[in-house]
Coordinates of C-alpha atoms and ligand atoms in Angstrom, one line a residue:
M459 CA -25.1 7.0 -4.4
K460 CA -28.5 7.3 -2.6
H461 CA -29.9 4.6 -4.8
Y462 CA -27.6 2.0 -3.3
S463 CA -28.9 2.4 0.2
I464 CA -32.2 0.6 -0.4
L465 CA -30.2 -2.4 -1.6
V466 CA -28.0 -2.3 1.5
T467 CA -30.7 -3.1 3.9
I468 CA -31.8 -6.0 1.8
I469 CA -28.3 -7.4 1.4
L470 CA -27.5 -6.9 5.0
G471 CA -30.5 -8.9 5.9
I472 CA -29.3 -11.8 3.8
I473 CA -25.8 -11.7 5.1
L474 CA -26.7 -11.6 8.8
T475 CA -28.6 -14.9 8.4
N476 CA -25.6 -16.5 6.6
S477 CA -23.3 -18.3 9.0
A478 CA -20.7 -19.4 6.4
C479 CA -18.1 -17.0 7.7
K480 CA -17.9 -18.0 11.3
K481 CA -15.8 -20.7 12.9
E482 CA -16.1 -21.9 16.5
D483 CA -12.8 -23.5 17.4
N484 CA -9.4 -22.2 16.3
T485 CA -6.9 -23.7 18.7
N486 CA -3.4 -22.5 19.1
S487 CA -1.8 -25.7 17.8
E488 CA -2.9 -24.9 14.3
P489 CA -0.4 -23.2 11.9
E490 CA -0.8 -19.5 11.6
N491 CA -1.1 -19.6 7.8
I492 CA -4.6 -21.1 8.0
L493 CA -5.8 -17.5 8.6
A494 CA -4.6 -16.4 5.2
G495 CA -5.9 -12.8 5.8
G496 CA -5.2 -12.6 9.5
E497 CA -8.2 -11.4 11.5
T498 CA -10.0 -10.5 8.3
T499 CA -10.2 -14.2 7.2
I500 CA -13.5 -15.9 6.6
F501 CA -14.4 -19.6 6.5
S502 CA -16.1 -20.7 3.3
S503 CA -15.2 -23.2 0.6
G504 CA -18.2 -22.9 -1.8
P505 CA -18.9 -21.0 -5.0
D506 CA -19.5 -17.8 -2.9
A507 CA -16.1 -18.2 -1.0
Y508 CA -14.8 -14.9 -2.5
T509 CA -18.0 -12.8 -1.7
F510 CA -17.7 -12.2 2.0
P511 CA -16.6 -8.9 3.7
S512 CA -13.6 -9.1 5.9
A513 CA -14.6 -10.8 9.2
N514 CA -13.5 -7.9 11.5
L515 CA -15.1 -4.9 9.9
N516 CA -17.0 -2.6 12.3
A517 CA -20.7 -1.8 11.7
E518 CA -19.9 1.3 9.7
E519 CA -17.4 -0.5 7.5
I520 CA -19.8 -3.4 6.9
N521 CA -22.5 -0.9 5.8
K522 CA -20.1 0.8 3.5
H523 CA -19.0 -2.6 2.1
F524 CA -22.5 -3.4 1.0
V525 CA -23.1 0.0 -0.6
A526 CA -19.8 -0.7 -2.4
D527 CA -21.0 -4.2 -3.4
A528 CA -23.9 -2.7 -5.3
A529 CA -21.5 -0.3 -7.2
F530 CA -19.3 -3.3 -8.2
A531 CA -22.4 -5.2 -9.4
Q532 CA -24.0 -2.2 -11.1
H533 CA -24.7 -2.6 -14.9
F534 CA -24.0 0.8 -16.4
V535 CA -26.1 2.0 -19.4
S536 CA -25.5 4.5 -22.2
A537 CA -26.4 8.1 -21.7
P538 CA -28.9 9.6 -21.2
A539 CA -30.5 7.7 -18.5
E540 CA -31.6 8.6 -15.0
N541 CA -29.0 6.6 -13.1
F542 CA -25.7 4.9 -13.8
D543 CA -25.2 6.1 -17.3
G544 CA -22.1 7.1 -19.2
L545 CA -21.2 3.5 -20.4
G546 CA -18.9 3.7 -23.5
P547 CA -19.1 4.8 -26.2
L548 CA -16.5 2.1 -26.4
F549 CA -16.3 -0.6 -23.7
N550 CA -15.5 -4.3 -22.9
Q551 CA -18.2 -5.1 -20.4
N552 CA -20.9 -3.0 -18.6
S553 CA -20.1 -3.9 -14.9
C554 CA -17.1 -4.8 -12.8
E555 CA -18.7 -8.1 -11.8
S556 CA -19.2 -9.3 -15.4
C557 CA -15.5 -9.8 -15.8
H558 CA -14.6 -10.6 -12.1
T559 CA -17.0 -13.5 -11.9
R560 CA -18.2 -13.8 -8.2
N561 CA -15.1 -11.7 -7.4
G562 CA -12.9 -14.5 -8.8
R563 CA -11.3 -14.8 -12.2
G564 CA -12.9 -14.1 -15.5
I565 CA -14.4 -16.5 -18.0
V566 CA -11.8 -17.7 -20.5
P567 CA -12.9 -17.3 -24.1
E568 CA -13.6 -20.5 -26.0
N569 CA -13.7 -21.5 -29.6
G570 CA -12.2 -18.2 -30.7
Q571 CA -15.2 -16.3 -29.1
D572 CA -14.3 -13.4 -26.9
F573 CA -17.7 -11.8 -26.6
N574 CA -18.7 -12.3 -23.0
S575 CA -15.4 -13.4 -21.5
G576 CA -13.4 -11.7 -18.8
L577 CA -10.4 -11.4 -21.2
L578 CA -9.2 -8.2 -22.7
L579 CA -6.3 -7.1 -25.0
R580 CA -4.0 -4.3 -24.0
M581 CA -2.2 -2.8 -27.0
S582 CA 0.6 -0.3 -27.7
M583 CA 3.3 0.7 -30.2
A584 CA 7.0 0.0 -29.5
G585 CA 8.8 2.6 -27.5
V586 CA 8.4 4.6 -24.2
G587 CA 5.6 7.1 -23.9
E588 CA 4.4 9.8 -21.4
Y589 CA 5.5 9.2 -17.8
Q590 CA 7.6 6.2 -18.8
G591 CA 4.4 4.4 -19.9
I592 CA 3.3 2.9 -23.2
V593 CA 2.9 4.5 -26.6
P594 CA -0.8 4.3 -27.5
V595 CA -1.8 2.8 -30.9
P596 CA -3.1 5.6 -33.2
G597 CA -6.9 5.2 -33.5
F598 CA -7.0 2.5 -30.8
G599 CA -5.3 3.8 -27.6
G600 CA -3.9 1.3 -25.1
Q601 CA -6.7 -1.3 -25.1
L602 CA -9.0 -2.9 -27.6
Q603 CA -12.7 -2.2 -26.8
N604 CA -14.7 -4.9 -28.6
K605 CA -18.1 -3.5 -27.7
A606 CA -19.7 -0.1 -28.2
I607 CA -23.0 1.6 -27.5
F608 CA -25.7 1.8 -30.1
S609 CA -24.7 3.5 -33.4
V610 CA -20.9 3.3 -32.6
Q611 CA -18.7 0.7 -34.1
P612 CA -16.5 -1.4 -31.8
E613 CA -12.8 -1.1 -32.4
G614 CA -12.5 -4.7 -33.5
K615 CA -12.8 -8.3 -32.4
I616 CA -10.4 -10.7 -30.7
S617 CA -9.6 -13.9 -32.7
I618 CA -7.9 -16.8 -31.0
T619 CA -5.9 -19.8 -32.3
E620 CA -3.8 -22.3 -30.2
T621 CA -0.4 -23.8 -30.3
E622 CA 0.5 -27.0 -28.4
K623 CA 3.4 -28.2 -26.3
I624 CA 3.9 -31.6 -24.7
I625 CA 5.7 -32.0 -21.4
T626 CA 6.9 -35.5 -20.4
Y627 CA 7.7 -36.3 -16.8
L628 CA 10.6 -38.7 -15.9
D629 CA 8.0 -41.4 -15.2
G630 CA 6.7 -41.1 -18.8
E631 CA 3.4 -39.3 -18.0
E632 CA 2.6 -36.6 -20.5
V633 CA 0.8 -33.3 -20.2
T634 CA -0.4 -31.3 -23.2
L635 CA -0.1 -27.6 -22.7
R636 CA -2.1 -25.2 -24.9
K637 CA -1.1 -21.6 -25.6
P638 CA -3.6 -19.2 -27.0
V639 CA -2.4 -16.9 -29.8
F640 CA -4.4 -13.6 -30.1
T641 CA -5.0 -11.5 -33.2
V642 CA -7.3 -8.5 -33.7
T643 CA -9.8 -8.8 -36.6
E644 CA -12.7 -6.7 -38.1
T645 CA -11.1 -3.4 -36.9
Y646 CA -13.1 -0.2 -37.7
I647 CA -10.0 1.2 -39.4
P648 CA -6.9 -0.8 -40.5
L649 CA -4.7 -1.7 -37.5
P650 CA -1.2 0.0 -37.9
A651 CA 1.7 -2.4 -38.4
G652 CA 3.8 -3.4 -35.4
V653 CA 1.1 -3.3 -32.8
L654 CA 2.1 -5.1 -29.5
L655 CA -0.7 -7.1 -27.8
S656 CA -1.0 -8.2 -24.2
P657 CA -3.9 -10.6 -23.4
R658 CA -5.1 -10.4 -19.7
I659 CA -7.7 -12.4 -17.9
A660 CA -9.6 -10.7 -15.1
P661 CA -7.8 -11.7 -11.8
P662 CA -9.6 -12.4 -8.5
V663 CA -10.2 -9.3 -6.4
Y664 CA -10.4 -10.4 -2.8
G665 CA -7.8 -9.4 -0.1
L666 CA -6.5 -6.5 -2.1
G667 CA -6.8 -3.9 0.7
L668 CA -4.4 -6.1 2.7
L669 CA -1.9 -6.1 -0.2
E670 CA -2.2 -2.4 -0.4
A671 CA -1.5 -2.1 3.3
V672 CA 1.9 -3.8 3.1
P673 CA 4.5 -1.1 3.4
E674 CA 6.4 -0.2 0.2
A675 CA 9.6 -0.7 2.2
S676 CA 8.8 -4.4 3.0
I677 CA 8.3 -5.1 -0.7
L678 CA 11.4 -3.3 -1.9
A679 CA 13.4 -5.2 0.8
L680 CA 12.4 -8.4 -1.1
A681 CA 13.8 -7.1 -4.4
D682 CA 17.1 -8.4 -5.6
E683 CA 17.3 -6.9 -9.1
N684 CA 20.9 -7.8 -9.8
D685 CA 20.6 -11.2 -8.1
V686 CA 23.3 -10.4 -5.5
D687 CA 22.6 -13.6 -3.5
N688 CA 23.1 -15.5 -6.8
D689 CA 20.1 -17.9 -6.5
G690 CA 18.9 -17.2 -10.1
I691 CA 15.9 -15.2 -8.8
S692 CA 15.9 -11.5 -9.0
G693 CA 12.6 -9.7 -8.5
K694 CA 12.2 -6.0 -9.2
P695 CA 9.5 -3.5 -8.4
N696 CA 7.4 -2.0 -11.2
M697 CA 7.6 1.8 -10.7
V698 CA 4.5 3.3 -12.3
W699 CA 2.8 6.7 -12.7
D700 CA 0.6 7.7 -9.8
I701 CA -1.9 10.3 -11.0
P702 CA -2.8 12.1 -7.6
S703 CA 0.8 12.6 -6.5
Q704 CA 2.1 13.1 -10.0
S705 CA 5.1 10.8 -9.3
M706 CA 6.4 7.3 -9.8
L707 CA 5.3 4.9 -7.1
L708 CA 5.5 1.1 -6.5
G709 CA 3.0 -0.7 -8.7
R710 CA 0.9 -3.3 -6.9
F711 CA -2.2 -4.3 -9.0
G712 CA -2.7 -6.0 -12.3
W713 CA -0.7 -8.9 -13.9
K714 CA 2.3 -6.6 -14.4
A715 CA 1.7 -4.5 -11.3
E716 CA 0.8 -1.4 -13.4
Q717 CA -1.4 0.3 -10.9
P718 CA -0.1 1.8 -7.6
S719 CA -3.4 2.0 -5.7
A720 CA -6.9 0.6 -5.4
L721 CA -8.4 3.9 -6.3
Q722 CA -6.3 4.4 -9.5
Q723 CA -6.9 0.7 -10.4
S724 CA -10.7 1.3 -10.1
A725 CA -10.6 4.5 -12.1
G726 CA -8.5 2.8 -14.8
A727 CA -10.9 -0.2 -15.0
A728 CA -14.0 2.1 -15.1
H729 CA -12.4 4.1 -17.9
D730 CA -10.7 1.5 -20.0
D731 CA -13.1 -1.5 -19.5
M732 CA -16.4 0.4 -19.2
G733 CA -15.9 3.8 -20.9
L734 CA -16.6 5.7 -17.6
T735 CA -14.8 9.0 -17.2
S736 CA -13.8 10.3 -13.8
H737 CA -11.5 13.0 -12.4
Y738 CA -8.6 10.5 -12.9
F739 CA -9.4 10.0 -16.6
P740 CA -11.6 12.9 -17.7
E741 CA -11.6 12.2 -21.4
E742 CA -13.7 9.5 -23.2
H743 CA -11.5 6.6 -24.4
C744 CA -12.2 6.9 -28.1
V745 CA -9.4 7.7 -30.3
G746 CA -9.8 8.8 -33.9
Q747 CA -13.4 7.7 -34.3
D748 CA -15.7 10.4 -35.8
N749 CA -18.9 9.4 -34.0
C750 CA -17.3 9.0 -30.6
Q751 CA -18.8 12.4 -29.5
E752 CA -22.1 10.6 -28.8
G753 CA -21.0 9.4 -25.4
L754 CA -19.4 12.7 -24.3
Q755 CA -20.9 14.3 -21.2
T756 CA -20.7 17.7 -19.5
E757 CA -19.7 16.1 -16.3
Y758 CA -17.8 12.9 -15.4
D759 CA -19.6 9.6 -15.8
V760 CA -18.6 8.6 -12.2
D761 CA -17.9 10.9 -9.3
A762 CA -15.1 10.5 -6.7
E763 CA -17.5 8.8 -4.3
T764 CA -18.4 6.0 -6.8
L765 CA -14.6 5.4 -7.5
E766 CA -14.1 5.1 -3.8
M767 CA -17.0 2.6 -3.6
F768 CA -15.5 0.4 -6.3
A769 CA -12.2 0.4 -4.4
F770 CA -13.6 -0.1 -0.9
Y771 CA -15.5 -3.1 -2.1
F772 CA -12.5 -5.2 -3.2
Q773 CA -10.2 -3.7 -0.5
T774 CA -12.5 -5.2 2.1
L775 CA -13.3 -8.5 0.4
A776 CA -12.2 -11.3 2.7
V777 CA -9.7 -14.0 1.9
P778 CA -10.9 -17.5 2.7
A779 CA -9.1 -19.6 5.3
R780 CA -7.0 -22.7 4.2
R781 CA -8.6 -26.1 4.2
N782 CA -7.3 -29.7 4.6
Y783 CA -4.1 -28.5 6.2
T784 CA -3.7 -31.6 8.5
A785 CA -3.6 -34.0 5.5
T786 CA -0.2 -35.6 5.2
D787 CA 0.1 -35.0 1.4
V788 CA -0.7 -31.3 2.0
I789 CA 2.0 -31.0 4.7
R790 CA 4.5 -32.8 2.4
G791 CA 3.5 -30.5 -0.4
E792 CA 4.2 -27.4 1.6
E793 CA 7.8 -28.7 2.4
L794 CA 8.4 -29.3 -1.3
F795 CA 7.0 -25.9 -2.2
V796 CA 9.8 -24.4 0.0
E797 CA 12.4 -26.8 -1.2
A798 CA 11.6 -26.1 -4.9
K799 CA 12.1 -22.4 -4.1
C800 CA 8.5 -21.6 -5.1
A801 CA 8.4 -19.6 -1.9
T802 CA 11.2 -17.3 -3.0
C803 CA 8.8 -15.5 -5.3
H804 CA 5.5 -16.7 -3.8
V805 CA 6.6 -15.3 -0.4
P806 CA 4.3 -16.9 2.2
K807 CA 4.1 -14.2 4.8
L808 CA 3.8 -10.4 4.8
T809 CA 2.6 -8.0 7.5
T810 CA 0.3 -5.0 7.0
D811 CA 1.0 -1.6 8.5
N812 CA -1.1 1.5 9.3
F813 CA -3.8 1.9 6.7
S814 CA -6.9 3.9 5.9
I815 CA -9.2 1.0 6.8
T816 CA -8.6 0.1 10.5
A817 CA -9.7 -3.6 10.1
L818 CA -6.8 -4.2 7.7
E819 CA -4.1 -2.7 9.9
H820 CA -1.2 -4.7 11.5
Q821 CA -2.3 -8.1 10.2
P822 CA 0.0 -11.1 9.6
I823 CA -1.1 -12.3 6.1
Y824 CA -0.2 -15.3 3.9
P825 CA -0.7 -14.1 0.3
Y826 CA 2.2 -16.1 -1.2
T827 CA 3.5 -13.2 -3.3
D828 CA 6.3 -10.7 -3.2
L829 CA 4.4 -8.3 -5.5
L830 CA 7.6 -8.0 -7.6
L831 CA 8.2 -8.6 -11.2
H832 CA 10.0 -11.7 -12.4
D833 CA 11.3 -12.8 -15.8
M834 CA 9.1 -15.9 -16.6
G835 CA 10.8 -16.8 -19.9
E836 CA 9.8 -16.7 -23.5
D837 CA 6.7 -19.0 -23.4
L838 CA 4.9 -16.5 -21.0
S839 CA 6.2 -13.4 -22.7
D840 CA 3.7 -11.0 -24.3
E841 CA 6.6 -9.0 -25.8
R842 CA 4.9 -5.8 -24.7
P843 CA 6.8 -3.7 -22.1
V844 CA 5.0 -1.4 -19.6
F845 CA 6.8 0.9 -17.2
S846 CA 9.7 -1.1 -15.8
A847 CA 8.2 -4.5 -16.8
S848 CA 9.6 -6.2 -19.9
G849 CA 7.4 -8.5 -22.0
S850 CA 8.5 -11.6 -20.1
E851 CA 8.2 -10.0 -16.6
W852 CA 5.1 -10.5 -14.6
R853 CA 4.1 -9.8 -11.0
T854 CA 4.1 -12.9 -8.8
P855 CA 0.4 -13.5 -8.3
P856 CA -0.9 -14.2 -4.8
L857 CA -1.8 -17.8 -4.2
W858 CA -4.1 -17.4 -1.2
G859 CA -7.6 -18.8 -2.0
I860 CA -6.3 -20.2 -5.3
G861 CA -7.5 -23.8 -4.4
L862 CA -11.1 -22.5 -4.7
T863 CA -10.7 -20.9 -8.1
L864 CA -12.6 -23.5 -10.2
V865 CA -15.2 -24.0 -7.5
V866 CA -16.1 -20.3 -7.9
N867 CA -15.8 -20.3 -11.7
P868 CA -15.3 -23.6 -13.5
K869 CA -14.9 -21.7 -16.8
T870 CA -11.8 -19.8 -15.9
G871 CA -8.0 -20.6 -16.0
F872 CA -4.7 -19.7 -14.5
L873 CA -1.9 -17.4 -15.6
H874 CA -2.2 -13.9 -17.1
D875 CA -4.1 -15.1 -20.2
G876 CA -6.0 -17.9 -18.5
R877 CA -4.2 -20.5 -20.6
A878 CA -3.7 -23.1 -17.8
K879 CA -6.8 -25.2 -17.1
T880 CA -5.2 -26.7 -14.0
L881 CA -2.6 -25.7 -11.3
E882 CA -0.3 -28.3 -12.7
E883 CA -0.4 -26.7 -16.1
A884 CA 0.3 -23.3 -14.5
I885 CA 3.5 -24.7 -12.9
L886 CA 4.6 -26.3 -16.1
W887 CA 4.5 -23.0 -18.0
H888 CA 7.0 -21.5 -15.5
G889 CA 10.3 -20.5 -17.1
G890 CA 13.0 -17.8 -16.9
E891 CA 13.8 -17.2 -13.2
A892 CA 11.4 -20.0 -12.3
E893 CA 13.0 -22.6 -14.6
T894 CA 14.9 -24.3 -11.8
A895 CA 11.8 -24.4 -9.6
K896 CA 9.8 -25.8 -12.5
N897 CA 12.4 -28.5 -13.2
F898 CA 12.4 -29.4 -9.5
F899 CA 8.7 -30.1 -9.8
T900 CA 8.9 -32.0 -13.1
N901 CA 11.7 -34.2 -11.6
L902 CA 9.5 -35.2 -8.6
S903 CA 7.7 -38.6 -8.3
K904 CA 4.0 -38.6 -9.1
T905 CA 3.2 -38.8 -5.4
D906 CA 5.3 -35.7 -4.6
R907 CA 3.9 -33.8 -7.6
E908 CA 0.4 -34.5 -6.3
A909 CA 1.5 -33.4 -2.9
V910 CA 2.5 -30.0 -4.2
L911 CA -0.8 -29.7 -6.0
A912 CA -2.6 -30.8 -2.8
F913 CA -0.8 -28.0 -0.9
L914 CA -1.8 -25.4 -3.5
N915 CA -5.4 -26.7 -3.4
S916 CA -5.4 -26.2 0.4
L917 CA -4.6 -22.5 0.0
Ligands
HEC1108 C1 -13.6 -6.3 -19.4 C2 -13.4 -7.0 -18.2 C3 -13.2 -6.2 -16.9 C4 -14.0 -5.3 -16.4 C5 -15.4 -4.8 -16.9 C6 -13.4 -4.9 -15.1 N1 -12.2 -5.6 -15.0 FE1 -10.9 -5.4 -13.4 N2 -9.5 -6.4 -14.4 C7 -9.7 -7.0 -15.6 C8 -8.4 -7.5 -16.1 C9 -8.2 -8.2 -17.4 C10 -7.5 -7.1 -15.1 C11 -6.0 -7.4 -15.2 C12 -5.4 -6.1 -15.7 C13 -3.9 -6.0 -15.8 O1 -3.2 -7.0 -15.8 O2 -3.4 -4.9 -15.8 C14 -8.2 -6.5 -14.0 C15 -7.6 -6.1 -12.8 C16 -8.4 -5.6 -11.8 C17 -7.9 -5.4 -10.5 C18 -6.4 -5.8 -10.0 C19 -6.4 -7.2 -9.3 C20 -5.1 -7.6 -8.9 O3 -4.9 -8.7 -8.3 O4 -4.1 -6.9 -9.0 C21 -8.9 -4.9 -9.7 C22 -8.8 -4.5 -8.3 C23 -10.0 -4.7 -10.6 N3 -9.7 -5.2 -11.8 C24 -11.2 -4.1 -10.2 C25 -12.2 -3.8 -11.2 C26 -13.3 -2.8 -10.9 C27 -13.5 -2.1 -9.6 C28 -14.0 -2.8 -12.0 C29 -15.2 -1.9 -12.3 C30 -15.1 -0.5 -12.2 C31 -13.4 -3.7 -13.0 N4 -12.3 -4.3 -12.4 C32 -13.9 -4.0 -14.3 C33 -10.9 -7.1 -16.3 C34 -12.0 -6.3 -16.1
HEC1109 C1 10.8 -16.6 -10.2 C2 9.5 -16.4 -9.4 C3 8.6 -17.6 -9.3 C4 8.9 -18.9 -8.9 C5 10.2 -19.4 -8.4 C6 7.7 -19.6 -9.0 N1 6.7 -18.8 -9.4 FE1 4.8 -19.3 -9.7 N2 4.4 -17.6 -10.7 C7 5.3 -16.6 -10.8 C8 4.8 -15.6 -11.7 C9 5.4 -14.3 -12.1 C10 3.5 -16.1 -12.1 C11 2.6 -15.4 -13.1 C12 3.0 -15.8 -14.6 C13 2.0 -15.4 -15.6 O1 0.8 -15.1 -15.3 O2 2.3 -15.3 -16.8 C14 3.3 -17.3 -11.4 C15 2.1 -18.1 -11.5 C16 1.9 -19.2 -10.7 C17 0.6 -19.8 -10.5 C18 -0.7 -19.4 -11.2 C19 -1.2 -18.2 -10.4 C20 -2.4 -17.6 -11.0 O3 -3.0 -16.7 -10.3 O4 -2.8 -17.9 -12.1 C21 0.8 -20.9 -9.7 C22 -0.3 -21.9 -9.3 C23 2.2 -20.9 -9.3 N3 2.8 -19.8 -9.9 C24 2.8 -21.9 -8.5 C25 4.2 -22.0 -8.4 C26 4.8 -23.2 -7.8 C27 4.1 -24.4 -7.3 C28 6.2 -22.9 -7.9 C29 7.3 -23.8 -7.5 C30 7.4 -25.1 -8.3 C31 6.3 -21.6 -8.4 N4 5.1 -21.1 -8.7 C32 7.5 -20.9 -8.6 C33 6.5 -16.5 -10.2 C34 7.2 -17.6 -9.7
CA1110 CA1 -18.6 7.4 -21.1
CA1111 CA1 -9.3 1.5 -27.5
CA1112 CA1 18.4 -13.6 -5.8

């Protein structure tokens, strides 16, 4: 890790001269939810809005954040090399940042091209595997790696076609929705029949330490698995395998809440997306391919300290404050958001508890999520269960900072596969438990629909 320290001094110099993350007046009359991340909140609305460290880190934590930043941005290379080797043999991209563009969402593939996008395909066979998890695909494992180091053949390519669906509002206005359909082509061996595929776009990574610091009990208290209060909305935790404790814990990260901690999320990403082994995942991710030995090493590709750096970086990335919150349409939109019952899943307020990072402790936060799984209907289903999540169940994604998504990366999209080009399209795809909320939205006047979107854009 010593190689990062030179960079730190340089980056620190840059950040100290940057005043984007300070605000002078914050009077008491303003609503609390402006400070989406409590005292960690920063003030920025530009393309770099997701790149600032939490505002209240102490000097030591700031320093660690910038060391961690270098790890997140590091482009790994194939072995042998002096530093940062171990990439592959099979991988999707060579750095964390290349998928999580400016810490925001990944680039959505266009014209059937997946090559440098932030999208990947999870895969499995039907059935329940080890630790209640998935059954890996023989020869392919749990994820398609579409890149490989020199002399190794990638597992295959992602091919994309689209289907269309037209939504007509009561006032006659139409919206055309496009749903991508993914297939795997040019595989190195024939793909077995009956493979289940789940497309995932890289989600934004800011504010995640705060979500990790919300006590499990607060999240479980929001669950209503059998819909006892009879409002059509259930919400259930995904209980997933935690490697260090060798037990089932509440899943928090990923589109289906498959990972229980920032550390395991980081180890999983390093392993599955970049081919980096660690003490969490000690074996190279190459199943059934003869020449995969090429990338094998005598020690792990990344040590425990590097994993910790990956995690610390996104744990301490700040959430940007709300904007335009005094505008009348934004205020109206917030009321409609509650009336439509969007807020039953996108729960506005949570509170963090004791945590390993002092700056994140005991903060009132406004993430607009319950971190629970909800049945979102057939149109959003990937038909690939994982742990307690069925094909149509997804974790409510946080909405904080969502209004800046396209400012940070205009080439991205919303929902788990990035299919929605706008926030409006994202709402229109809601079904299942969210069908009633969606219908509430489609039955609104144009002015009121725009108010809801104005509210979302103020987050
Ligand atoms: C090939 C693209 C790609 C690369 C490279 C990549 N990620 Fe991701 N990342 C994703 C996708 C896709 C997901 C969603 C996965 C899921 O739904 O389970 C994700 C999810 C995450 C999440 C969870 C976010 C949330 O809101 O729950 C974190 C944190 C994360 N990645 C961190 C990292 C780190 C750290 C690295 C580098 C070690 C990395 N990623 C490398 C694509 C990538
Ligand atoms: C039953 C729970 C539920 C309700 C009610 C609900 N949502 Fe969602 N929302 C979700 C889930 C789950 C997703 C992710 C679905 C996916 O990616 O396939 C989502 C996704 C979104 C997204 C895209 C987020 C992203 O990161 O891409 C937006 C925007 C959104 N919802 C807004 C709303 C609005 C506005 C309403 C009310 C009209 C609403 N939601 C009602 C559960 C809900
Ligand atoms: Ca490797
Ligand atoms: Ca694979
Ligand atoms: Ca309920």
